[in-house]
Amino acid sequence: MSQKQQLIDQVIEAWHSLQKQSPLVQCITNSVASNYAANILLAAGASPAMIDNPFEAEDFTKISSALSINVGTPTTEQTQAMLISAQTAHQHEVPWILDPVGYGAILKWRSKTVDQLLKFNPTIIRGNASEISALAGNQIQSKGVDSTLNSQDVYVQAKSLLNHAKCIAISGKSDYIISKELDLVIRVNGGCHLQPKITATGCALGALTAAYSAVSASTIAALASHIHFAIAGKLAYEHAQTVGSFNIAFLDYVHMLDDNLIRQYVDVELVSCDYES
Amino acid sequence: MSQKQQLIDQVIEAWHSLQKQSPLVQCITNSVASNYAANILLAAGASPAMIDNPFEAEDFTKISSALSINVGTPTTEQTQAMLISAQTAHQHEVPWILDPVGYGAILKWRSKTVDQLLKFNPTIIRGNASEISALAGNQIQSKGVDSTLNSQDVYVQAKSLLNHAKCIAISGKSDYIISKELDLVIRVNGGCHLQPKITATGCALGALTAAYSAVSASTIAALASHIHFAIAGKLAYEHAQTVGSFNIAFLDYVHMLDDNLIRQYVDVELVSCDYES
Amino acid sequence: MSQKQQLIDQVIEAWHSLQKQSPLVQCITNSVASNYAANILLAAGASPAMIDNPFEAEDFTKISSALSINVGTPTTEQTQAMLISAQTAHQHEVPWILDPVGYGAILKWRSKTVDQLLKFNPTIIRGNASEISALAGNQIQSKGVDSTLNSQDVYVQAKSLLNHAKCIAISGKSDYIISKELDLVIRVNGGCHLQPKITATGCALGALTAAYSAVSASTIAALASHIHFAIAGKLAYEHAQTVGSFNIAFLDYVHMLDDNLIRQYVDVELVSCDYES
């Protein structure tokens, strides 16, 4: 069996585990994404809890199966909660995902928080091409929180981030998963051009990656969540071609995904098996 | 006329009053629920206002027809606003509903707030079975903010909470309304299994209970809101069987409910008329 | 060519510019509106960023093409961000829109913030009739954050606000745009009665007005956003007559609007060319 087929089988296994275990996922996320990310997690089979205050962060992270941190619209209290929960996750080996929304030279405060969070070794870092490039040390001009770079141009730069995390996921027209444990880059195709026209899809993808990281190793977790979204996006677009209706169909397909749909529609490529190190 | 039929008639009367008066309902709620709860209130006929800062809380509660407090994602400022508004509601006889999201041993900070809020005698306490059981003094293991207990197993425990409130409402597969004023337990059947797969439906139910408490006595208010949701959920599921589409159909039926639909679809049982005290 | 036809041509030009430039719009908005306003901006062609903390406000406003400030559910940190961003916008000539949600005698804290914000000369003030009337110095009894007055009765009062802003927009059954630069009042007809039954439509309209102000002069910006919503509301209602479904259709039409639909459905009247001063 090819390595690619092995990976797909593991993704299907991860999806089954998600349905069976319904892991508790703590989300510290932004005001735009909180409702949407919770609904995506519920639709996909996980159990979300948006505990984002510093007074309950430590106790809650200890009992959580995974943690998702997204710095989209930080407040002082949320920032404190992020640091406490990331440290707790690090100490108690709770897998956690970092989504460095808007990281870069303009948004200094959150970027400083992200720099501190990196010390607690996120399991997976997930972002768009501009954010990942900036995080990898490049001076880039982003346009607010949306990307101005292509994921394809950035995945080589992302390699340096494997010092901090086991896996880097870059979303874009195609998504790229850079795995330290497998020494591999995987391209995930699918989705549709309307997804960036729905706010917080990236944030929800980070939360779903956290959910999968509760039931599988980091590379499979990142791969599974990106395949989940890519297939749901592709099928939703066959049903609805405008943003409002598409978004509802997308939620429907995030919920309806099963092993048959994964096998039928999965579209991944191994970009590089001997990734230069 | 049977007591059950009398109750149903009063629920229909409450629904008519809600349409006519469109009561102003102050909501101090969580970041996940704020948009959804406001849309549910508007759809049902009420007039929501999400005033959740401590600087305006007192003045606004005084002019509100009802108050809904939900501790889902508390901040320090929101917590201050909750205490001020609950006290104001208590002093000025504004009916108010307490939704103790996540109450229990893990989430200590909000639980302490809830303990303080209880002193201001909420008109109705509404929660899922885990929350109500924990609030009644039992040591339970909840899974984040979702319930791990059945509503049926908890309603007897809930009795002790009638020291604090006139009425306790427990949501679950069937919902239970425990009334002090009528010395009665009522079971509300209906809804569908997809409702817990939509985030913030419980929170929105608390807000709707507040809206009904502005136009009717506590037992009828709790009964009316739970029947409203049970029928809307049942009818929505006939139209859509997946989470995204179901949620839209649910909002549609919350809006379309009328006296004919209530009479046709209401499904309640008086569980106990001589509730042991 | 009539003045009215000239205005419509400029609105169509603004719509084309919005698609081409996809301006970066900073939104400091309320918890109810954040997701919805971002989705409306994306659907309409703009690029939203909900940067609402005081530590990043100045740097971000400097690079934004427009700023939208909405005081719906203020926190202390958001209030600080509003003042910093408004001052920065004023200094750097970034067009900015003020939406004084709930302005009046009851909600004193935000009203004081709004009074301070006025010093930084918003490009456009947008609100419902109760808010605009209160802001113009009238003692009115509003019902929470929903209007108790008609837009038609208020537009004459609104004139005094032209000391602070270039343009005033009042939403209601018909909308009124009061322009200082053109010495003109324009009535925009359309929309449907379900729009006030969807929470945050007014807030999203403010954000869309900001987006248009990045690509056109103030009167055209206000006119374009209100026509955009009026047509999308009218067409959405032809497809769906209940709140949940209507809201999805509304998002679809906000996205699908184009020059042909504008020409076919625009319904505006010049109310007064010699506006008494």
Short mmCIF file of C-alpha atoms in Angstrom, two decimals, chain A residues 67-186:
data_model
loop_
_atom_site.label_atom_id
_atom_site.label_comp_id
_atom_site.label_asym_id
_atom_site.label_seq_id
_atom_site.Cartn_x
_atom_site.Cartn_y
_atom_site.Cartn_z
CA LEU A 67 -7.05 23.27 22.94
CA SER A 68 -7.48 25.76 20.09
CA ILE A 69 -5.98 29.26 20.43
CA ASN A 70 -6.86 31.95 17.89
CA VAL A 71 -5.65 35.54 18.36
CA GLY A 72 -8.17 37.20 16.04
CA THR A 73 -9.71 39.83 18.33
CA PRO A 74 -7.73 39.62 21.57
CA THR A 75 -8.67 41.32 24.83
CA THR A 76 -6.38 41.62 27.83
CA GLU A 77 -8.26 38.89 29.70
CA GLN A 78 -8.30 36.57 26.69
CA THR A 79 -4.57 37.11 26.19
CA GLN A 80 -3.96 36.08 29.79
CA ALA A 81 -6.14 33.02 29.28
CA MET A 82 -4.21 32.08 26.13
CA LEU A 83 -0.88 32.13 27.94
CA ILE A 84 -2.21 30.16 30.92
CA SER A 85 -3.96 27.56 28.78
CA ALA A 86 -1.02 27.11 26.40
CA GLN A 87 1.34 26.61 29.33
CA THR A 88 -1.08 24.16 30.95
CA ALA A 89 -1.51 22.25 27.70
CA HIS A 90 2.27 22.08 27.30
CA GLN A 91 2.75 20.77 30.84
CA HIS A 92 -0.10 18.26 30.72
CA GLU A 93 0.50 17.11 27.14
CA VAL A 94 -2.86 18.32 25.90
CA PRO A 95 -2.48 18.79 22.12
CA TRP A 96 -2.99 22.40 21.16
CA ILE A 97 -3.27 24.40 17.95
CA LEU A 98 -2.09 27.96 17.39
CA ASP A 99 -3.80 30.16 14.82
CA PRO A 100 -1.74 33.39 14.56
CA VAL A 101 -4.43 35.56 12.93
CA GLY A 102 -2.96 38.80 11.58
CA TYR A 103 0.60 38.09 12.75
CA GLY A 104 2.97 40.69 11.37
CA ALA A 105 4.54 44.11 11.71
CA ILE A 106 1.30 46.08 11.94
CA LEU A 107 -0.49 44.15 14.66
CA LYS A 108 2.29 44.17 17.21
CA TRP A 109 0.40 43.35 20.39
CA ARG A 110 -1.02 40.02 19.27
CA SER A 111 2.23 39.21 17.49
CA LYS A 112 4.08 39.58 20.78
CA THR A 113 1.53 37.25 22.38
CA VAL A 114 2.06 34.74 19.59
CA ASP A 115 5.83 34.92 20.15
CA GLN A 116 5.26 34.07 23.81
CA LEU A 117 2.83 31.29 22.95
CA LEU A 118 5.40 29.66 20.66
CA LYS A 119 7.49 28.85 23.73
CA PHE A 120 4.79 26.40 24.82
CA ASN A 121 5.29 24.39 21.62
CA PRO A 122 1.96 24.19 19.84
CA THR A 123 1.29 20.77 18.38
CA ILE A 124 0.22 22.36 15.11
CA ILE A 125 0.45 25.93 13.79
CA ARG A 126 -2.30 26.76 11.31
CA GLY A 127 -2.59 29.97 9.34
CA ASN A 128 -2.90 31.56 5.93
CA ALA A 129 0.16 32.12 3.75
CA SER A 130 0.81 35.70 4.90
CA GLU A 131 0.64 34.78 8.57
CA ILE A 132 2.86 31.72 8.23
CA SER A 133 5.40 33.63 6.15
CA ALA A 134 5.54 36.45 8.69
CA LEU A 135 5.83 33.97 11.53
CA ALA A 136 8.74 32.35 9.69
CA GLY A 137 10.53 35.68 9.86
CA ASN A 138 9.72 37.30 6.54
CA GLN A 139 8.72 40.92 6.15
CA ILE A 140 5.44 40.81 4.34
CA GLN A 141 2.66 43.27 3.60
CA SER A 142 -0.56 41.65 4.61
CA LYS A 143 -3.95 43.17 4.02
CA GLY A 144 -5.49 43.10 7.44
CA VAL A 145 -6.22 39.50 8.31
CA ASP A 146 -6.57 38.14 4.77
CA SER A 147 -3.61 36.69 2.92
CA THR A 148 -1.78 38.42 0.11
CA LEU A 149 0.52 35.46 -0.58
CA ASN A 150 -0.11 32.01 -2.08
CA SER A 151 0.19 28.95 0.12
CA GLN A 152 2.34 27.34 -2.61
CA ASP A 153 4.99 30.04 -2.32
CA VAL A 154 5.24 29.80 1.43
CA TYR A 155 5.52 26.16 2.38
CA VAL A 156 9.27 26.04 1.99
CA GLN A 157 9.62 29.07 4.29
CA ALA A 158 7.40 27.37 6.84
CA LYS A 159 10.03 24.72 7.46
CA SER A 160 11.80 26.87 10.05
CA LEU A 161 8.65 26.79 12.19
CA LEU A 162 9.10 23.06 12.74
CA ASN A 163 11.45 24.10 15.53
CA HIS A 164 8.35 25.15 17.45
CA ALA A 165 5.66 22.73 16.31
CA LYS A 166 5.31 19.19 15.00
CA CYS A 167 3.27 20.28 12.05
CA ILE A 168 2.49 23.43 10.06
CA ALA A 169 -0.74 23.82 8.07
CA ILE A 170 -1.10 26.58 5.50
CA SER A 171 -4.52 27.21 4.02
CA GLY A 172 -5.07 28.66 0.57
CA LYS A 173 -6.30 27.67 -2.88
CA SER A 174 -4.58 24.40 -2.08
CA ASP A 175 -3.59 23.71 1.51
CA TYR A 176 -0.12 22.51 2.54
CA ILE A 177 0.63 20.32 5.56
CA ILE A 178 4.31 20.28 6.56
CA SER A 179 5.07 17.34 8.85
CA LYS A 180 8.14 17.01 11.02
CA GLU A 181 7.33 13.52 12.21
CA LEU A 182 6.86 12.16 8.69
CA ASP A 183 9.41 14.46 7.04
CA LEU A 184 6.80 15.21 4.44
CA VAL A 185 4.82 17.93 2.70
CA ILE A 186 1.27 17.10 1.68
#
